[in-house]
Coordinates of C-alpha atoms and ligand atoms in Angstrom, one line a residue:
X26 CA -1.0 21.7 1.0
X27 CA 2.4 23.2 1.6
X28 CA 4.7 25.6 -0.2
X29 CA 6.9 23.5 -2.5
X30 CA 10.7 23.2 -2.3
X31 CA 12.5 22.0 -5.5
X32 CA 11.4 24.9 -7.8
X33 CA 12.6 28.2 -9.1
X34 CA 11.2 31.2 -11.0
X35 CA 11.9 31.5 -14.7
X36 CA 12.4 34.8 -16.5
X37 CA 9.1 34.5 -18.4
X38 CA 7.1 34.6 -15.1
X39 CA 6.6 30.8 -14.7
X40 CA 7.7 28.5 -11.9
X41 CA 9.8 25.6 -12.9
X42 CA 9.4 22.5 -10.8
X43 CA 12.7 20.7 -10.3
X44 CA 11.4 17.5 -8.7
X45 CA 11.3 15.2 -11.7
X46 CA 12.7 15.0 -15.2
X47 CA 9.5 16.6 -16.7
X48 CA 10.8 19.9 -15.3
X49 CA 7.3 21.5 -15.8
X50 CA 7.3 25.3 -16.3
X51 CA 4.0 26.2 -14.7
X52 CA 1.9 29.4 -15.2
X53 CA -0.1 30.9 -12.3
X54 CA -3.3 29.0 -11.7
X55 CA -1.9 25.9 -13.5
X56 CA -0.6 22.6 -12.3
X57 CA 2.3 20.4 -13.5
X58 CA 1.9 17.1 -15.4
X59 CA 1.4 15.2 -12.0
X60 CA -1.5 17.5 -11.2
X61 CA -0.4 17.8 -7.6
X62 CA 2.0 20.8 -7.8
X63 CA 0.3 24.1 -8.6
X64 CA 1.4 27.6 -9.2
X65 CA -0.8 29.7 -6.9
X66 CA -0.2 33.4 -7.3
X67 CA 3.4 33.0 -8.3
X68 CA 4.4 30.4 -5.7
X69 CA 4.5 26.6 -6.2
X70 CA 2.5 24.5 -3.8
X71 CA 2.6 20.8 -3.1
X72 CA -1.1 19.9 -3.0
X73 CA -0.6 16.4 -1.8
X74 CA 1.6 17.2 1.2
X75 CA 0.5 14.8 4.0
X76 CA -2.5 13.5 2.0
X77 CA -1.9 9.9 2.8
X78 CA -4.2 7.7 0.7
X79 CA -2.7 4.3 1.4
X80 CA -1.1 3.1 4.7
X81 CA -0.6 -0.6 5.6
X82 CA 1.9 -3.1 7.0
X83 CA 3.2 -5.3 4.1
X84 CA 5.8 -8.0 3.7
X85 CA 8.9 -6.2 2.3
X86 CA 8.8 -8.8 -0.5
X87 CA 5.7 -7.1 -1.8
X88 CA 7.6 -3.9 -2.7
X89 CA 9.3 -6.0 -4.3
X90 CA 12.5 -6.2 -2.3
X91 CA 14.0 -9.7 -1.8
X92 CA 17.4 -8.8 -0.6
X93 CA 16.6 -6.1 2.0
X94 CA 15.6 -7.1 5.5
X95 CA 14.1 -10.4 4.1
X96 CA 11.1 -11.7 5.9
X97 CA 10.4 -8.4 7.6
X98 CA 7.3 -6.1 7.5
X99 CA 7.4 -2.6 6.1
X100 CA 5.0 0.3 6.6
X101 CA 3.8 1.3 3.2
X102 CA 2.3 4.8 2.6
X103 CA 1.6 7.0 -0.4
X104 CA 0.0 10.2 -1.5
X105 CA -2.1 10.8 -4.6
X106 CA -0.7 11.7 -8.0
X107 CA 1.9 10.5 -10.5
X108 CA 4.3 12.0 -13.0
X109 CA 3.6 9.0 -15.4
X110 CA 0.3 8.2 -17.1
X111 CA 0.8 4.5 -17.6
X112 CA -2.0 2.8 -19.5
X113 CA -1.2 -0.4 -17.5
X114 CA -1.4 1.3 -14.1
X115 CA -3.0 -0.9 -11.5
X116 CA -3.2 1.8 -9.0
X117 CA -4.8 4.5 -11.2
X118 CA -7.5 5.5 -8.7
X119 CA -4.8 7.0 -6.6
X120 CA -2.0 7.7 -9.1
X121 CA -4.2 9.7 -11.5
X122 CA -6.2 11.4 -8.7
X123 CA -5.8 15.0 -7.5
X124 CA -6.3 16.1 -4.0
X125 CA -8.9 18.6 -5.3
X126 CA -11.3 15.8 -5.9
X127 CA -10.6 14.0 -2.6
X128 CA -11.2 15.1 0.9
X129 CA -8.0 13.9 2.6
X130 CA -6.9 15.1 6.1
X131 CA -3.2 15.9 6.5
X132 CA -1.4 13.0 8.3
X133 CA 1.5 14.4 10.3
X134 CA 4.8 12.7 9.4
X135 CA 5.1 11.7 13.1
X136 CA 1.9 9.7 12.8
X137 CA 3.2 7.7 9.9
X138 CA 6.3 6.7 11.8
X139 CA 4.4 6.0 15.0
X140 CA 2.0 3.7 13.0
X141 CA 4.9 1.8 11.6
X142 CA 6.5 1.3 15.0
X143 CA 3.1 0.3 16.5
X144 CA 2.7 -2.3 13.7
X145 CA 6.1 -3.8 14.5
X146 CA 7.6 -2.9 11.1
X147 CA 11.4 -2.8 10.6
X148 CA 11.2 -0.2 7.8
X149 CA 9.0 2.4 6.1
X150 CA 8.3 2.5 2.4
X151 CA 7.4 5.5 0.2
X152 CA 5.4 3.6 -2.4
X153 CA 1.9 3.0 -3.8
X154 CA 2.0 6.0 -6.1
X155 CA 5.2 7.8 -7.1
X156 CA 7.1 9.2 -4.1
X157 CA 9.0 11.7 -6.2
X158 CA 5.8 13.8 -6.5
X159 CA 5.4 14.0 -2.8
X160 CA 9.1 14.3 -2.0
X161 CA 8.8 17.1 0.5
X162 CA 6.5 15.0 2.7
X163 CA 8.4 11.7 2.0
X164 CA 11.6 13.4 3.2
X165 CA 10.1 14.5 6.5
X166 CA 8.8 11.0 7.1
X167 CA 12.1 9.3 6.1
X168 CA 14.2 11.6 8.4
X169 CA 11.9 10.7 11.4
X170 CA 12.0 7.0 10.4
X171 CA 15.8 7.0 10.4
X172 CA 15.8 8.7 13.8
X173 CA 13.5 5.9 15.1
X174 CA 15.8 3.2 13.8
X175 CA 13.6 2.1 10.9
X176 CA 15.0 1.2 7.5
X177 CA 13.9 3.5 4.7
X178 CA 12.6 2.4 1.3
X179 CA 11.7 4.2 -2.0
X180 CA 9.7 2.5 -4.6
X181 CA 9.9 4.5 -7.8
X182 CA 9.5 4.8 -11.6
X183 CA 13.0 6.3 -11.5
X184 CA 12.1 9.6 -13.1
X185 CA 13.6 11.8 -10.3
X186 CA 15.5 14.9 -11.2
X187 CA 19.2 14.8 -10.3
X188 CA 18.5 17.4 -7.6
X189 CA 15.7 15.2 -6.1
X190 CA 17.9 12.1 -6.2
X191 CA 20.8 13.9 -4.6
X192 CA 18.5 15.1 -1.8
X193 CA 16.8 11.7 -1.0
X194 CA 20.0 9.6 -1.3
X195 CA 21.3 10.2 2.2
X196 CA 17.9 9.2 3.7
X197 CA 17.1 6.1 1.6
X198 CA 18.5 2.6 2.5
X199 CA 16.9 0.7 -0.4
X200 CA 15.2 1.5 -3.6
X201 CA 13.2 -0.5 -6.2
X202 CA 13.1 1.1 -9.6
X203 CA 10.6 0.1 -12.2
X204 CA 12.5 -0.3 -15.5
X205 CA 9.6 -0.7 -17.9
X206 CA 11.3 -1.1 -21.2
X207 CA 14.5 -0.3 -23.1
X208 CA 12.6 1.4 -25.8
X209 CA 12.2 5.2 -25.5
X210 CA 9.1 4.9 -27.8
X211 CA 7.4 2.7 -25.2
X212 CA 8.1 5.2 -22.4
X213 CA 6.7 8.1 -24.5
X214 CA 3.7 6.2 -25.7
X215 CA 2.7 4.3 -22.5
X216 CA 4.0 6.6 -19.7
X217 CA 4.3 10.1 -21.2
X218 CA 8.0 10.1 -20.2
X219 CA 11.4 9.3 -21.5
X220 CA 13.8 6.3 -21.0
X221 CA 17.2 8.0 -20.7
X222 CA 16.6 9.8 -17.3
X223 CA 15.6 6.4 -15.8
X224 CA 18.8 4.7 -17.1
X225 CA 20.9 7.7 -15.9
X226 CA 19.3 7.4 -12.4
X227 CA 19.8 3.7 -12.3
X228 CA 23.5 4.1 -13.1
X229 CA 23.9 6.8 -10.4
X230 CA 22.0 4.7 -7.8
X231 CA 24.2 1.7 -8.5
X232 CA 27.4 3.7 -8.1
X233 CA 26.1 5.3 -4.9
X234 CA 26.0 2.0 -3.0
X235 CA 22.3 2.3 -2.1
X236 CA 20.6 -1.1 -2.1
X237 CA 19.0 -1.5 -5.5
X238 CA 16.5 -3.9 -7.0
X239 CA 14.9 -3.6 -10.4
X240 CA 11.4 -4.6 -11.5
X241 CA 9.9 -5.1 -15.0
X242 CA 6.3 -5.7 -15.9
X243 CA 6.0 -8.0 -18.9
X244 CA 3.1 -6.6 -21.0
X245 CA 2.4 -9.0 -23.9
X246 CA 3.4 -7.5 -27.2
X247 CA 4.5 -4.2 -25.5
X248 CA 7.4 -5.0 -23.2
X249 CA 8.1 -8.7 -23.5
X250 CA 10.0 -9.0 -26.8
X251 CA 13.1 -11.2 -26.3
X252 CA 15.4 -8.7 -28.0
X253 CA 14.3 -5.9 -25.7
X254 CA 14.7 -8.2 -22.7
X255 CA 18.2 -9.1 -23.9
X256 CA 19.1 -5.4 -24.0
X257 CA 17.6 -4.8 -20.6
X258 CA 19.2 -7.7 -18.8
X259 CA 22.5 -6.8 -20.6
X260 CA 22.2 -3.2 -19.2
X261 CA 21.5 -4.5 -15.7
X262 CA 24.3 -7.0 -15.7
X263 CA 26.9 -4.7 -17.4
X264 CA 26.1 -1.3 -15.9
X265 CA 24.4 -2.0 -12.6
X266 CA 25.9 -5.2 -11.5
X267 CA 25.2 -8.9 -11.9
X268 CA 24.2 -9.0 -8.2
X269 CA 21.3 -6.6 -8.6
X270 CA 18.1 -8.6 -8.1
X271 CA 15.7 -8.4 -11.1
X272 CA 11.9 -9.0 -10.6
X273 CA 9.8 -10.1 -13.5
X274 CA 6.1 -9.2 -12.9
X275 CA 3.4 -10.9 -15.1
X276 CA 0.8 -8.6 -16.6
X277 CA -2.8 -9.0 -15.5
X278 CA -5.4 -7.0 -17.5
X279 CA -8.1 -7.2 -14.8
X280 CA -7.3 -4.2 -12.8
X281 CA -5.3 -2.1 -15.3
X282 CA -6.4 1.4 -16.1
X283 CA -6.5 0.6 -19.9
X284 CA -5.1 -2.4 -21.9
X285 CA -8.2 -4.5 -21.2
X286 CA -7.8 -6.1 -24.6
X287 CA -4.3 -7.5 -23.8
X288 CA -4.1 -11.0 -22.5
X289 CA -2.3 -11.9 -19.3
X290 CA 1.4 -12.8 -19.6
X291 CA 1.9 -16.4 -20.6
X292 CA 4.1 -18.8 -18.5
X293 CA 6.2 -19.2 -21.6
X294 CA 7.0 -15.5 -21.9
X295 CA 8.0 -15.3 -18.3
X296 CA 10.3 -18.4 -18.6
X297 CA 11.8 -16.9 -21.7
X298 CA 12.6 -13.6 -19.9
X299 CA 14.1 -15.6 -17.0
X300 CA 16.3 -17.6 -19.3
X301 CA 17.5 -14.4 -21.1
X302 CA 18.4 -12.9 -17.8
X303 CA 20.3 -16.0 -16.8
X304 CA 22.2 -15.8 -20.1
X305 CA 23.1 -12.2 -19.4
X306 CA 24.7 -13.3 -16.2
X307 CA 22.2 -12.0 -13.6
X308 CA 22.6 -13.9 -10.3
X309 CA 19.1 -13.2 -8.8
X310 CA 16.0 -13.3 -11.0
X311 CA 12.6 -13.6 -9.5
X312 CA 9.4 -14.4 -11.4
X313 CA 7.1 -16.0 -8.8
X314 CA 6.4 -19.7 -8.6
X315 CA 9.5 -21.8 -9.4
X316 CA 11.8 -18.8 -9.4
X317 CA 11.3 -17.3 -6.0
X318 CA 14.1 -18.7 -3.8
X319 CA 17.5 -17.0 -3.4
X320 CA 20.2 -19.4 -4.3
X321 CA 23.9 -18.8 -3.9
X322 CA 25.3 -18.2 -7.4
X323 CA 28.6 -19.8 -6.5
X324 CA 27.8 -23.0 -4.5
X325 CA 24.1 -23.4 -5.3
X326 CA 23.0 -23.5 -1.7
X327 CA 19.5 -22.2 -1.0
X328 CA 19.8 -19.0 1.1
X329 CA 16.2 -17.9 1.3
X330 CA 13.0 -19.9 0.6
X331 CA 9.9 -18.0 -0.4
X332 CA 6.2 -18.9 -0.9
X333 CA 5.0 -16.1 -3.2
X334 CA 1.3 -16.8 -2.9
X335 CA 1.3 -16.0 0.8
X336 CA 4.5 -13.8 0.8
X337 CA 6.0 -16.3 3.1
X338 CA 9.8 -16.1 3.6
X339 CA 12.2 -18.3 5.4
X340 CA 15.9 -17.3 5.8
X341 CA 17.7 -20.6 5.5
X342 CA 21.3 -19.9 5.1
X343 CA 22.7 -16.3 5.2
X344 CA 25.5 -15.0 7.3
X345 CA 25.4 -11.7 9.2
X346 CA 27.1 -9.9 6.4
X347 CA 24.4 -11.0 3.9
X348 CA 26.7 -13.6 2.3
X349 CA 26.7 -17.3 1.9
X350 CA 28.0 -19.0 5.1
X351 CA 29.1 -22.0 3.0
X352 CA 31.3 -20.5 0.3
X353 CA 31.3 -16.9 1.4
X354 CA 30.1 -15.5 -1.9
X355 CA 28.2 -12.2 -1.7
X356 CA 24.4 -12.6 -1.9
X357 CA 23.9 -8.8 -2.0
X358 CA 21.6 -9.2 1.0
X359 CA 21.1 -6.5 3.7
X360 CA 19.8 -8.3 6.8
Ligands
SF4_10 S1 6.9 16.6 -10.0 FE1 7.4 16.4 -12.2 S2 5.4 16.3 -13.2 FE2 5.0 17.2 -11.2 S3 5.1 19.4 -11.5 FE3 7.1 18.7 -10.8 S4 8.3 18.4 -12.8 FE4 6.0 18.4 -13.3

């Protein structure tokens, strides 16, 4: 536990947390929506500071990031809690946990970086749960990682406050944002959040030049309607850029927090979403088997081959600038 940054007192005796777009105003003795930031005797504390619950070396493709250090390994870590309450969460044991109910020793930020280096990773990823709600700790790790020559990755639901986004931006090389739907009603019902802050942050990230990839989970009957996918891919192409990679993730009910009654995504719905993305003009759409390679959008040459089942990656034809060596088109790849 550590005293929190990103907060201020309000005239009515509460502490407002300024980390995410919930902007919780918290009374003494109470916690915010994420359950891991608590007002203790008039000061806000980060309860999950250093409470690392997941730590492992992963293929960077698993984040998913297909255009950032392709074929490399990243050190993934996360602390408990989340500012969303997604019914489809596949990580709910950690994301909906509070440090109160867990006995977790504090992992010094230096240890996270040392573990990453020892494992031969090229980057470090704040992931697993939502890094925004352990931002103070994540920032300490990212700064050390940068000093050690590691790439830095943030995997997020995109609900950061403008202040939080401004603060992390200089320390993050690549970000994957989960764009769950283009319907505000879906965000309110399924996640207990709103759509607009996510879209605003995506626009800002795109303008900033940070490496950006976007992920969407296709939940049958909830977030796979073709007209919604049309609006989503139009938004990505028109406002973020046609070169922003878009990952389509099929829904699997087995390990979801709720939604057990919903069937797994059909192959047909995934193909339909892929086709809609192509029509919108997106250059790089990934949906697993059959749509996992990176192909130059100009000359059609295969740049990167992937074997999704084993997260195998072979860089076939990419120049040192991350472009196509054949026709020199940009592939939006950071090697
Ligand atoms: S991180 Fe978000 S959900 Fe958690 S206390 Fe702060 S504003 Fe509330």
